[in-house]
Amino acid sequence: WAAYVLSALRHLWDRPTRVVLRADGGPWLRRWASGVIVGNVGTLQANIRLMPDAVPDDGVLNVAVLTAWGLIGWLGLAADVLMLRRKSVHLTRLTCRELVVRSRRPRPWEVDGEVIGLSRELRVSLSPGDLLVRVPAGGNGQAAG
């Protein structure tokens, strides 16, 4: 929990950057982004549901584009996440099998909290069958983060 709070405090005044996103070859979406999170498990610590429709074994990537600046912006984003708002100026949610994210300047990209490098473009796609995911029998497919 503390890591999320410390990270948020460090980036409180970072201005969002302009990105364009393309999900499954569809139209390009332009967004201001403080962060783009891609995954298939949507629950954070303390059972906070960032991507409430995410299911680990459904073959779909869930995407959350976070947009916040300053204390008020981050508090607004937190409220939108906690209240599971579908539409928000702070949060855009997408689902896809393939995602392309582009920015004008090279950005640091992370995988599980580790920076993997700088690039102007990130491509994320699914490879069905490459990872065995086990979920509890009779469960709803939701996994705790």
Tab-separated table of C-alpha atoms in Angstrom:
chain	number	residue	atom	x	y	z
A	1	TRP	CA	0.000	0.000	0.000
A	2	ALA	CA	2.713	2.444	0.953
A	3	ALA	CA	4.385	2.022	-2.454
A	4	TYR	CA	1.259	3.305	-4.235
A	5	VAL	CA	1.014	6.333	-1.941
A	6	LEU	CA	4.722	7.171	-2.252
A	7	SER	CA	4.605	6.820	-6.032
A	8	ALA	CA	1.543	9.066	-6.222
A	9	LEU	CA	3.227	11.708	-4.060
A	10	ARG	CA	6.376	11.631	-6.226
A	11	HIS	CA	4.316	12.200	-9.368
A	12	LEU	CA	1.675	14.526	-7.938
A	13	TRP	CA	2.746	17.491	-10.087
A	14	ASP	CA	3.869	15.621	-13.214
A	15	ARG	CA	1.876	16.924	-16.136
A	16	PRO	CA	-0.001	14.311	-18.178
A	17	THR	CA	1.492	13.527	-21.578
A	18	ARG	CA	-0.389	13.304	-24.870
A	19	VAL	CA	-0.759	9.712	-26.104
A	20	VAL	CA	-2.662	8.007	-28.887
A	21	LEU	CA	-3.995	4.506	-28.366
A	22	ARG	CA	-5.273	1.928	-30.810
A	23	ALA	CA	-7.180	-1.105	-29.580
A	24	ASP	CA	-7.578	-4.104	-31.901
A	25	GLY	CA	-6.823	-2.074	-35.031
A	26	GLY	CA	-9.712	0.317	-34.380
A	27	PRO	CA	-9.623	4.099	-34.550
A	28	TRP	CA	-6.851	5.996	-32.782
A	29	LEU	CA	-7.921	7.539	-29.470
A	30	ARG	CA	-6.166	10.695	-28.258
A	31	ARG	CA	-5.836	11.084	-24.510
A	32	TRP	CA	-3.843	13.001	-21.927
A	33	ALA	CA	-2.290	10.333	-19.723
A	34	SER	CA	-0.574	10.266	-16.377
A	35	GLY	CA	-0.343	6.518	-16.823
A	36	VAL	CA	-1.570	3.683	-19.005
A	37	ILE	CA	-2.136	0.412	-17.177
A	38	VAL	CA	-2.632	-2.823	-19.104
A	39	GLY	CA	-3.500	-6.104	-17.445
A	40	ASN	CA	-5.961	-8.876	-16.917
A	41	VAL	CA	-6.191	-8.683	-13.126
A	42	GLY	CA	-7.947	-5.478	-12.164
A	43	THR	CA	-7.812	-5.459	-8.386
A	44	LEU	CA	-5.169	-3.523	-6.460
A	45	GLN	CA	-4.222	-3.763	-2.793
A	46	ALA	CA	-7.113	-3.358	-0.316
A	47	ASN	CA	-9.459	-4.810	-2.966
A	48	ILE	CA	-9.536	-1.547	-4.964
A	49	ARG	CA	-10.996	-2.370	-8.367
A	50	LEU	CA	-9.109	-0.305	-10.944
A	51	MET	CA	-10.343	-2.460	-13.833
A	52	PRO	CA	-13.550	-4.002	-12.468
A	53	ASP	CA	-14.301	-6.085	-15.576
A	54	ALA	CA	-10.869	-7.760	-15.675
A	55	VAL	CA	-10.859	-11.564	-15.521
A	56	PRO	CA	-7.498	-13.356	-15.525
A	57	ASP	CA	-8.509	-16.147	-17.904
A	58	ASP	CA	-10.938	-14.500	-20.352
A	59	GLY	CA	-8.405	-13.816	-23.122
A	60	VAL	CA	-8.963	-10.060	-22.983
A	61	LEU	CA	-6.604	-7.272	-21.947
A	62	ASN	CA	-8.052	-4.542	-19.781
A	63	VAL	CA	-6.679	-1.020	-20.113
A	64	ALA	CA	-6.978	1.954	-17.771
A	65	VAL	CA	-5.784	5.362	-18.973
A	66	LEU	CA	-5.254	7.548	-15.896
A	67	THR	CA	-5.362	11.335	-16.237
A	68	ALA	CA	-4.611	13.495	-13.219
A	69	TRP	CA	-2.537	16.525	-12.270
A	70	GLY	CA	-2.078	18.043	-8.843
A	71	LEU	CA	-3.779	17.118	-5.599
A	72	ILE	CA	-7.329	17.816	-6.817
A	73	GLY	CA	-6.816	15.788	-10.005
A	74	TRP	CA	-5.429	12.763	-8.166
A	75	LEU	CA	-8.198	12.940	-5.554
A	76	GLY	CA	-10.751	13.068	-8.375
A	77	LEU	CA	-9.150	10.036	-10.022
A	78	ALA	CA	-9.160	8.155	-6.710
A	79	ALA	CA	-12.861	8.958	-6.227
A	80	ASP	CA	-13.684	7.770	-9.759
A	81	VAL	CA	-11.853	4.483	-9.177
A	82	LEU	CA	-13.386	3.884	-5.739
A	83	MET	CA	-16.893	4.696	-6.982
A	84	LEU	CA	-16.417	2.480	-10.085
A	85	ARG	CA	-17.488	5.293	-12.397
A	86	ARG	CA	-17.741	4.165	-16.025
A	87	LYS	CA	-17.272	7.645	-17.522
A	88	SER	CA	-14.805	10.133	-16.147
A	89	VAL	CA	-12.399	12.866	-17.243
A	90	HIS	CA	-9.783	11.130	-15.075
A	91	LEU	CA	-10.203	7.563	-16.290
A	92	THR	CA	-10.724	5.818	-19.617
A	93	ARG	CA	-11.224	2.052	-19.647
A	94	LEU	CA	-10.820	-0.171	-22.716
A	95	THR	CA	-10.741	-3.873	-23.486
A	96	CYS	CA	-8.847	-5.430	-26.366
A	97	ARG	CA	-6.621	-8.271	-27.521
A	98	GLU	CA	-3.956	-5.952	-28.925
A	99	LEU	CA	-3.026	-2.413	-27.883
A	100	VAL	CA	-0.666	0.163	-29.378
A	101	VAL	CA	0.262	3.254	-27.333
A	102	ARG	CA	2.299	6.063	-28.906
A	103	SER	CA	3.751	9.275	-27.508
A	104	ARG	CA	5.768	12.093	-29.110
A	105	ARG	CA	8.736	11.651	-26.778
A	106	PRO	CA	10.294	8.450	-25.474
A	107	ARG	CA	8.601	7.366	-22.267
A	108	PRO	CA	9.699	4.863	-19.604
A	109	TRP	CA	7.595	1.684	-19.763
A	110	GLU	CA	7.276	-0.634	-16.779
A	111	VAL	CA	6.390	-4.293	-16.384
A	112	ASP	CA	5.402	-5.270	-12.837
A	113	GLY	CA	6.996	-2.099	-11.458
A	114	GLU	CA	10.337	-2.501	-13.261
A	115	VAL	CA	11.323	-0.076	-16.029
A	116	ILE	CA	12.002	-2.080	-19.197
A	117	GLY	CA	13.239	0.847	-21.266
A	118	LEU	CA	12.359	4.047	-23.080
A	119	SER	CA	10.337	4.101	-26.271
A	120	ARG	CA	7.862	6.221	-28.196
A	121	GLU	CA	5.675	3.175	-28.848
A	122	LEU	CA	4.418	0.277	-26.779
A	123	ARG	CA	2.668	-2.761	-28.253
A	124	VAL	CA	0.893	-5.229	-26.012
A	125	SER	CA	-0.850	-8.338	-27.288
A	126	LEU	CA	-2.146	-11.656	-26.051
A	127	SER	CA	-0.678	-15.026	-26.955
A	128	PRO	CA	-3.432	-17.489	-26.017
A	129	GLY	CA	-2.143	-20.648	-24.376
A	130	ASP	CA	1.307	-19.242	-23.513
A	131	LEU	CA	0.543	-18.837	-19.819
A	132	LEU	CA	-1.346	-21.259	-17.646
A	133	VAL	CA	-3.597	-19.375	-15.234
A	134	ARG	CA	-5.279	-21.264	-12.398
A	135	VAL	CA	-8.351	-19.821	-10.731
A	136	PRO	CA	-10.407	-21.250	-7.869
A	137	ALA	CA	-13.106	-23.729	-8.919
A	138	GLY	CA	-16.534	-22.153	-8.767
A	139	GLY	CA	-15.035	-18.691	-8.386
A	140	ASN	CA	-16.087	-15.705	-10.396
A	141	GLY	CA	-12.704	-15.339	-12.078
A	142	GLN	CA	-11.781	-12.304	-9.992
A	143	ALA	CA	-8.336	-12.440	-8.447
A	144	ALA	CA	-7.060	-10.338	-5.596
A	145	GLY	CA	-4.167	-8.083	-6.565
